[in-house]
Tab-separated table of C-alpha atoms and ligand atoms in Angstrom:
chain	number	residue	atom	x	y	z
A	1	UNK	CA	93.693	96.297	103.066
A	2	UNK	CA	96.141	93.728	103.803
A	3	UNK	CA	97.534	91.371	100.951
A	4	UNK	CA	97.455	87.918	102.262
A	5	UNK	CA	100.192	85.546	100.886
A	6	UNK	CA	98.561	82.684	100.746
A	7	UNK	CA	100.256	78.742	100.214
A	8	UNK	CA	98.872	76.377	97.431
A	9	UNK	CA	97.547	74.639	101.045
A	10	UNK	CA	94.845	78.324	101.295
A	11	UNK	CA	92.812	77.181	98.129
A	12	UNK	CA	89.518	76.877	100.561
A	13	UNK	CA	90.738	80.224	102.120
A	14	UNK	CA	91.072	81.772	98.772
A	15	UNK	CA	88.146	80.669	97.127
A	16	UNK	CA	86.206	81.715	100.020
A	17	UNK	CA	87.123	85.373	99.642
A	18	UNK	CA	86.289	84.797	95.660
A	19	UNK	CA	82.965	84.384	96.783
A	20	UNK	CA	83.198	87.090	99.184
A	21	UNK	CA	83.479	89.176	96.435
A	22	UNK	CA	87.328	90.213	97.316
A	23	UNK	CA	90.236	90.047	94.547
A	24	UNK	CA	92.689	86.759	94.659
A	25	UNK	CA	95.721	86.496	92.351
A	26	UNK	CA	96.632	82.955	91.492
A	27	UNK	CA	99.404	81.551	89.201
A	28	UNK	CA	98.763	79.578	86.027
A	29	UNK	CA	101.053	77.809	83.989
A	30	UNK	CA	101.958	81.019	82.059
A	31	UNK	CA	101.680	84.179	84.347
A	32	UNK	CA	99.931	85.100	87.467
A	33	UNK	CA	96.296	85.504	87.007
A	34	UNK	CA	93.876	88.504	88.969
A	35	UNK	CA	90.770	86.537	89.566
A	36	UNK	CA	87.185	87.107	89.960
A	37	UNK	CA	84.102	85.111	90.034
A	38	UNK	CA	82.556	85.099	86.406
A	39	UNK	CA	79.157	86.034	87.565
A	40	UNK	CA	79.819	88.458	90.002
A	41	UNK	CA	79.810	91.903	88.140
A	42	UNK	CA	81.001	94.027	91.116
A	43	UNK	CA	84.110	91.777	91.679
A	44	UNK	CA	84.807	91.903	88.300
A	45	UNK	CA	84.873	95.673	88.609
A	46	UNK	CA	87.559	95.830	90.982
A	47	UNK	CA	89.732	93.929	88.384
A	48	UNK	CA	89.375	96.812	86.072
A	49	UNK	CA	90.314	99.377	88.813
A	50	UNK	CA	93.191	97.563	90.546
A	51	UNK	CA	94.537	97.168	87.163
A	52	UNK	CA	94.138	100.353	85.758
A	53	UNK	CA	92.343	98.629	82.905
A	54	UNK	CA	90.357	99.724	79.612
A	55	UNK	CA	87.073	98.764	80.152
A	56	UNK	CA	86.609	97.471	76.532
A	57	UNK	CA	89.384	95.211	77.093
A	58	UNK	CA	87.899	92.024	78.136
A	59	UNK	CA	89.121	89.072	80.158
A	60	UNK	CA	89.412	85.415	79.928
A	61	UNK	CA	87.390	83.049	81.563
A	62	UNK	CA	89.451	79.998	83.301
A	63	UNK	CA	87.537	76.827	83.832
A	64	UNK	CA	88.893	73.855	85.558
A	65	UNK	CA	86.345	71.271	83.923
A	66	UNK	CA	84.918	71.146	79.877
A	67	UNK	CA	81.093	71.195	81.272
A	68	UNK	CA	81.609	74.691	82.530
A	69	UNK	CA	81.963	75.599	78.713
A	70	UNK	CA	77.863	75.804	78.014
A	71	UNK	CA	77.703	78.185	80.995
A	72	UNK	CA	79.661	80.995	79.213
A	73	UNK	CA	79.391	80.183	75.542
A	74	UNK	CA	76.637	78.959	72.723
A	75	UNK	CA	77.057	77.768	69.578
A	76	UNK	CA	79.892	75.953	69.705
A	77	UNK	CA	82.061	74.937	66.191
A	78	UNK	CA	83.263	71.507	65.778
A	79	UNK	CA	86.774	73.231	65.892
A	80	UNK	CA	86.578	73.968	69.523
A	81	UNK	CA	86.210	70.427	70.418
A	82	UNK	CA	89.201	69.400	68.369
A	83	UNK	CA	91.222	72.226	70.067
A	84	UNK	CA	89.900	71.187	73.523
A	85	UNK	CA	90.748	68.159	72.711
A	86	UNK	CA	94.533	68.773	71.877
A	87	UNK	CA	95.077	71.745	74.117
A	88	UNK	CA	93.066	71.727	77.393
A	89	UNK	CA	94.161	72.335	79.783
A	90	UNK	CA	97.613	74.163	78.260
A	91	UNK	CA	98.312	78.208	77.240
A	92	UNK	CA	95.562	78.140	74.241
A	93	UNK	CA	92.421	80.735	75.042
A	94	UNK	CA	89.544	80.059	72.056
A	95	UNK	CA	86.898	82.930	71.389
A	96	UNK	CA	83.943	82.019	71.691
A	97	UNK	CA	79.564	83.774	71.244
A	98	UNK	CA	79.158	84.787	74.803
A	99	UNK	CA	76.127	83.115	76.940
A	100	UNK	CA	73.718	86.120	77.805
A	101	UNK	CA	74.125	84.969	81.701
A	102	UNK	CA	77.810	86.412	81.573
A	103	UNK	CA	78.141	89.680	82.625
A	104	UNK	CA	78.858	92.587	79.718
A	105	UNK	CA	81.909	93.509	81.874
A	106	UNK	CA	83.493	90.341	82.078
A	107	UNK	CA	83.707	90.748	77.733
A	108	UNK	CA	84.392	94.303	77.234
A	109	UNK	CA	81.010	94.697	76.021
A	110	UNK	CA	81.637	92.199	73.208
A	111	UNK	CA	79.077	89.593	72.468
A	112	UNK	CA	81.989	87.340	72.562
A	113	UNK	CA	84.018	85.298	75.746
A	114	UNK	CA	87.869	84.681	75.558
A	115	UNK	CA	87.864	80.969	77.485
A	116	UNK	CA	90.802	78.645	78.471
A	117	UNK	CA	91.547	75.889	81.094
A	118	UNK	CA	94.789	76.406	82.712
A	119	UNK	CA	96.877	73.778	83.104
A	120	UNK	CA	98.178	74.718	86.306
A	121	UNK	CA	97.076	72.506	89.964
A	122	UNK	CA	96.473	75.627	91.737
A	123	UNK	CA	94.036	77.355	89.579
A	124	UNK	CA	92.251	74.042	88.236
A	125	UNK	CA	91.046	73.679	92.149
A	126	UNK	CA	90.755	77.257	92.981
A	127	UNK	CA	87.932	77.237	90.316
A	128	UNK	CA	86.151	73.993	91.024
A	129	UNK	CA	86.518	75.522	95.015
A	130	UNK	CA	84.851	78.501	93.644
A	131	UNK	CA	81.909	76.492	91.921
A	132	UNK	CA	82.316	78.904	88.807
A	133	UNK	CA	84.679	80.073	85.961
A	134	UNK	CA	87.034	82.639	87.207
A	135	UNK	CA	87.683	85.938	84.801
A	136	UNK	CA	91.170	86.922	85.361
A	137	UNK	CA	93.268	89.158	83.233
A	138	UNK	CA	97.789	88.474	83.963
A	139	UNK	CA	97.887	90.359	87.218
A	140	UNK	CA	99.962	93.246	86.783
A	141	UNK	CA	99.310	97.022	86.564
A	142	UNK	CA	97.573	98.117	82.822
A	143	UNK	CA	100.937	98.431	80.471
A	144	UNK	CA	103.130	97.113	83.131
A	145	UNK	CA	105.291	93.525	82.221
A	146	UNK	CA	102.951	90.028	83.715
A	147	UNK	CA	103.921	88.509	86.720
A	148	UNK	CA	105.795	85.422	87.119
A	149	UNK	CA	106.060	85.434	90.348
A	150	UNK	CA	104.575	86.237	93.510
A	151	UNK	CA	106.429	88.956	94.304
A	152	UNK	CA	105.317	90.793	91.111
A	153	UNK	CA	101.998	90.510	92.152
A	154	UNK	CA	102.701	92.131	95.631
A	155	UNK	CA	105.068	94.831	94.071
A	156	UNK	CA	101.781	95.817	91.823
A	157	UNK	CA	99.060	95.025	93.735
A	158	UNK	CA	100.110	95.242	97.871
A	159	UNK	CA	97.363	96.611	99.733
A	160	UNK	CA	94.975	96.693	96.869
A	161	UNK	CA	93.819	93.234	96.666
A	162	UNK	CA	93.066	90.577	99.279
A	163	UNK	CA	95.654	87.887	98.795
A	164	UNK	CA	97.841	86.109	96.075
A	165	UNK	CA	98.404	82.674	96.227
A	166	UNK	CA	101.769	81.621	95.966
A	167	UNK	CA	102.757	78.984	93.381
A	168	UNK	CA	106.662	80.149	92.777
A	169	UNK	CA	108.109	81.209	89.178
A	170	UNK	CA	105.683	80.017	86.697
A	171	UNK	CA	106.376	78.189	83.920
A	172	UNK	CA	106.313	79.387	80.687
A	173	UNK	CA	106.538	83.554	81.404
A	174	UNK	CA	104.053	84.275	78.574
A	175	UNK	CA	100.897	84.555	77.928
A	176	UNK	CA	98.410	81.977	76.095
A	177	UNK	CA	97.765	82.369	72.350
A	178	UNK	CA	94.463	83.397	71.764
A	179	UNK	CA	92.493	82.856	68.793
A	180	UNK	CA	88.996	83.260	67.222
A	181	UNK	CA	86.483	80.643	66.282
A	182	UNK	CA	83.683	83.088	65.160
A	183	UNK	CA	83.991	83.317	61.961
A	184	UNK	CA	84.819	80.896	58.530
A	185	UNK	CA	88.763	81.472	59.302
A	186	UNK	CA	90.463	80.703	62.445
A	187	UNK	CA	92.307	83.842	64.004
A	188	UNK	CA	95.423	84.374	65.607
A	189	UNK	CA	94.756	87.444	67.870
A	190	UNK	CA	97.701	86.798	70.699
A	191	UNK	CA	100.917	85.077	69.792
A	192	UNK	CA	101.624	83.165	72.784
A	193	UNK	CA	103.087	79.761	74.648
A	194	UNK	CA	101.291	77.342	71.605
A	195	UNK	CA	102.816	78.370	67.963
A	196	UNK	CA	100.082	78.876	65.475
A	197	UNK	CA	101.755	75.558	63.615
A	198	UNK	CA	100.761	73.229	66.658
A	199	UNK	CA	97.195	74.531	65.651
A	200	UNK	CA	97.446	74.400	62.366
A	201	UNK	CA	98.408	70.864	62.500
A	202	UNK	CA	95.808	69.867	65.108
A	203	UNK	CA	93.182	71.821	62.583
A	204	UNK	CA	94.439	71.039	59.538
A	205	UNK	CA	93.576	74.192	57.998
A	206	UNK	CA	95.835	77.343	58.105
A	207	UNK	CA	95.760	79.718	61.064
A	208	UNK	CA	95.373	83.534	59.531
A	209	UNK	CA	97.279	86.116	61.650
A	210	UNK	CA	95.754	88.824	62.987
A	211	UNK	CA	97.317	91.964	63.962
A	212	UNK	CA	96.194	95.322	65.495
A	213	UNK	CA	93.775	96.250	63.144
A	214	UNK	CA	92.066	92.835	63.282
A	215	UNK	CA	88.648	93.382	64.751
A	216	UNK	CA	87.958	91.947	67.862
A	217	UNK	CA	91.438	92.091	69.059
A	218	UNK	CA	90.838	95.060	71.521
A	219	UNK	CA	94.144	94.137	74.133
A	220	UNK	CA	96.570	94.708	71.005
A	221	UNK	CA	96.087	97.911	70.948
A	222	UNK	CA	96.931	99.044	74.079
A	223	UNK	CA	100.906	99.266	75.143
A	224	UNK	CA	102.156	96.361	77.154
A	225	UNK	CA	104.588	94.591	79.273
A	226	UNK	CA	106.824	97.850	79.665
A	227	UNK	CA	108.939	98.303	82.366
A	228	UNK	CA	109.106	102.400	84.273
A	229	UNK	CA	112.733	102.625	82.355
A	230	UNK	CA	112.849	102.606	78.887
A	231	UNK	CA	113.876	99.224	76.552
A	232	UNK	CA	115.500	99.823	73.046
A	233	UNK	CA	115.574	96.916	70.687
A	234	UNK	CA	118.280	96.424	68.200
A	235	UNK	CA	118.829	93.602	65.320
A	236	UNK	CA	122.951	94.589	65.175
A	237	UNK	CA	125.151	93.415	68.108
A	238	UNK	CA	127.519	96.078	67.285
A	239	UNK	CA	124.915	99.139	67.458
A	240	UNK	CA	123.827	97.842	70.650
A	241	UNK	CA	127.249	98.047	71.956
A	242	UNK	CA	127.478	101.724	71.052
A	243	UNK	CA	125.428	102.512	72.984
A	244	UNK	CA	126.782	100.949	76.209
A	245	UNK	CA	126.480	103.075	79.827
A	246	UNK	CA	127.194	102.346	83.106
A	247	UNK	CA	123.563	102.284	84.168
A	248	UNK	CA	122.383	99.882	81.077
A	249	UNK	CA	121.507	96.466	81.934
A	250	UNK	CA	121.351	94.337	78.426
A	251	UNK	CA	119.690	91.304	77.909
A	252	UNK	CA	121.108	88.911	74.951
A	253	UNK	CA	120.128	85.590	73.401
A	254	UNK	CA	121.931	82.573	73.934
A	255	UNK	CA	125.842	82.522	72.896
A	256	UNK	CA	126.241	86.016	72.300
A	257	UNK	CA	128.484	87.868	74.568
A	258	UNK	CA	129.438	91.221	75.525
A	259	UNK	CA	132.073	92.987	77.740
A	260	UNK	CA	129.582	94.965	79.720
A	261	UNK	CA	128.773	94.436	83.989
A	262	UNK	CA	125.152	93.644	83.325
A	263	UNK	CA	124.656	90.875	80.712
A	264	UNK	CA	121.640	88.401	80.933
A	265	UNK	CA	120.643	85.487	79.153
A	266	UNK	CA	117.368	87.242	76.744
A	267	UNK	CA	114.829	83.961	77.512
A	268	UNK	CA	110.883	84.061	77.048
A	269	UNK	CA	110.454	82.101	80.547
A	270	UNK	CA	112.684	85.042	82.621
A	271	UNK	CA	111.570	88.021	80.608
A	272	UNK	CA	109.239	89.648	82.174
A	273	UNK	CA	111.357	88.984	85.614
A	274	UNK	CA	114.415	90.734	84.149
A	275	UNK	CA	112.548	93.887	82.710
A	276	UNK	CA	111.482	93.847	86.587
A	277	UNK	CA	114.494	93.402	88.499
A	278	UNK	CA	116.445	95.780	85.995
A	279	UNK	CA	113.775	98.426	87.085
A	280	UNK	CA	114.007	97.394	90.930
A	281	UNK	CA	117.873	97.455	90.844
A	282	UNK	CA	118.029	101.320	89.707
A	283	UNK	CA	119.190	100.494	86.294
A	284	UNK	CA	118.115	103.578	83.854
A	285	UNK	CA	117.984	101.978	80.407
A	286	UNK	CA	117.536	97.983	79.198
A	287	UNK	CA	119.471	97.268	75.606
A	288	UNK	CA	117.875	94.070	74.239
A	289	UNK	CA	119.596	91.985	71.020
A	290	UNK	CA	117.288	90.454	68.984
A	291	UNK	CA	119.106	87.780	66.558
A	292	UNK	CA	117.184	85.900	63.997
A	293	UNK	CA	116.791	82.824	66.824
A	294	UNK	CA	114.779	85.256	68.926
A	295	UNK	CA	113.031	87.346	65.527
A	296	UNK	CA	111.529	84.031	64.472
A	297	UNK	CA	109.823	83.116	67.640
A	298	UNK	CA	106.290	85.172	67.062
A	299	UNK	CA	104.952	85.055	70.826
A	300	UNK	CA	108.515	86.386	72.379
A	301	UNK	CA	109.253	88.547	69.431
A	302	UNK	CA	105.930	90.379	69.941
A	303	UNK	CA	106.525	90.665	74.158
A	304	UNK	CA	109.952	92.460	73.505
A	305	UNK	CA	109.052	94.918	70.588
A	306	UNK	CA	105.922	95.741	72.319
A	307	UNK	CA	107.995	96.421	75.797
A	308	UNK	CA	110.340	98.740	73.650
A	309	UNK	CA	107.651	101.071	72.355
A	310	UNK	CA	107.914	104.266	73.572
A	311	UNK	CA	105.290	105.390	75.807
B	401	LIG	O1	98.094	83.330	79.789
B	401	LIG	C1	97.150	84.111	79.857
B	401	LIG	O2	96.334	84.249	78.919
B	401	LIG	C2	96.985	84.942	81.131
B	401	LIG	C3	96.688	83.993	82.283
B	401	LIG	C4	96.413	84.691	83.578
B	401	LIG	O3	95.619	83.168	81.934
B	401	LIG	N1	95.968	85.913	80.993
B	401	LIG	C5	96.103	87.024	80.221
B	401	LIG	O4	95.010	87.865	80.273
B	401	LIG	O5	97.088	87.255	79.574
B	401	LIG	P1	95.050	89.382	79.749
B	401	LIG	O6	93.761	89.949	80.209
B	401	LIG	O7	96.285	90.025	80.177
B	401	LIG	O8	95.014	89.249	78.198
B	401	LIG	C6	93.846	88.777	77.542
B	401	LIG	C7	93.941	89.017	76.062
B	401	LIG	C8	93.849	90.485	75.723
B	401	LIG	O9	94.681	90.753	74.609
B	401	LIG	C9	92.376	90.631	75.374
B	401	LIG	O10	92.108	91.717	74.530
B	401	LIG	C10	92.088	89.299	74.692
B	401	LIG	O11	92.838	88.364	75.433
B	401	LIG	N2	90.661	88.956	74.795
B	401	LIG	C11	89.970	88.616	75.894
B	401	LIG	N3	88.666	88.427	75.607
B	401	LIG	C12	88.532	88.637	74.292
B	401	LIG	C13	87.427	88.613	73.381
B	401	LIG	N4	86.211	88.341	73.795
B	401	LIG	N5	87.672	88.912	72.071
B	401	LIG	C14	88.934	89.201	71.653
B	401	LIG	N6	90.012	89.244	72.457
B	401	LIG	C15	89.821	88.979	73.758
B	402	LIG	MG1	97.859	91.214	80.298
């Protein structure tokens, strides 16, 4: 198969091989998406293959208008309308109970549906094109780092899926936070582009943080945005520097500095594109400084320990 490249102008062209059944990657606001019609099964089958993906790790459904919510969810809490309210479309994804019409696949088998509306021109009219919420997971290999660009998509996905629609570097390079509405508390399960404050202050309740061992969080579990070369993490400028080669490419927060030939600026929005391009340029090792101005930001803090866990 040949991987079309399509331009934002292709949305008809792209939607119509959506409904043909045939893969279409699309950007979003935070990463590239790998999209599928939500109620067709087999589609939704090739996500999990092209990506390599655990099939109890479910996907999100993207909806480009608030009356496509009752097709994939029931019973509703009050608290999703606030969210909605403050959030949609933006990089917040809400559990919800799953409608019985959804397919088992798109969920993981959970009787539960991740949902967001992207706030992103490209994917709100590739949806209403489609006629129905698309299920896309970032589109990148299983384990590998998202794509922010176009040309991640390709360098993952060429000749595997039928196009990718080019929207250029996408704006925030991470993920949505997702969190639960199912039960009394309100659940952080994903760190991501919305800090749990900006919900708790919407909510006015506290947000309680999950981590791996929070049920219902099955994509923590799994390693994640990891590079083919390995990425050590230090919290000391000065170990970091001992252990300097010439093939180490080292990525460092704002105002530090180091007398090394491969220093970049350690930013959420380029992350994922440098772990990338130090891979693609042949380096063998990526050294990454995490000060306290980095450690306290939950969403990026999580992307870069979880890229430097061995495999
Ligand atoms: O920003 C994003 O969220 C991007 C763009 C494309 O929208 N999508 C994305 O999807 O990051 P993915 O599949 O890479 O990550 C989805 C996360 C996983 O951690 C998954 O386990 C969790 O959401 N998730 C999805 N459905 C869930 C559910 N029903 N219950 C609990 N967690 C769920
Ligand atoms: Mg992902």
């Amino acid at each position: 198969m040949r991987t079309l490249i399509l331009t934002p102008e292709e949305i008809e062209k792209a939607a119509t091989l959506l409904k043909e059944g045939e893969l279409i990657a699309f950007p979003t606001e935070t990463v590239y998406g790998l999209g599928a019609p939500i109620f067709n099964e087999k589609a939704i089958a090739k996500i999990f293959q092209a990506k390599g993906r655990p099939a109890d790790n479910p996907l999100i459904a993207h909806i480009s208008d608030l009356s496509q919510v009752d097709q994939i969810a029931v019973d509703i809490p009050p608290a999703f309308d606030v969210l909605a309210d403050a959030f949609f479309p933006g990089p917040l994804t809400v559990i919800l109970k799953r409608h019985s019409d959804v397919p088992l696949i798109a969920s993981g088998g959970l009787d539960t549906i991740a949902l967001r509306m992207p706030d992103h021109q490209i994917a709100q009219n590739l949806i209403a094109a489609v006629g129905q919420p698309l299920v896309a997971p970032s589109a990148n290999r299983s384990g590998r780092p998202s794509s922010t660009k176009a040309a991640h998509v390709l360098s993952d996905f060429s000749g595997k899926i039928a196009g990718v629609i080019d929207g250029g570097d996408t704006e925030h390079g991470i993920e949505s936070t997702v969190v639960s509405l199912l039960g009394n508390e309100v659940i952080l399960l994903r760190p991501g582009a919305i800090p749990p404050e900006d919900i708790e202050a919407v909510l006015g309740r506290k947000v309680v943080i999950g981590d791996h061992k929070t049920p219902g969080s099955p994509g923590m579990k799994y390693r994640h945005y990891a590079p083919n070369i390995p990425v050590r993490v230090f919290g000391n400028l000065e170990e970091l520097s001992e252990n300097l080669r010439p093939g180490t490419f080292v990525l460092l927060p704002k105002g530090e500095r180091l007398d090394h030939n491969s220093v970049t600026l350690l930013n959420a929005t380029t992350f994922y594109a440098e772990l990338r391009h130090a891979e693609e340029k042949g380096f063998e090792e990526i050294l990454i400084y995490m000060d306290k101005s980095v450690s306290k930001n939950l969403a990026f803090s999580n992307r870069i320990l979880r890229a430097g866990q061995l495999k």
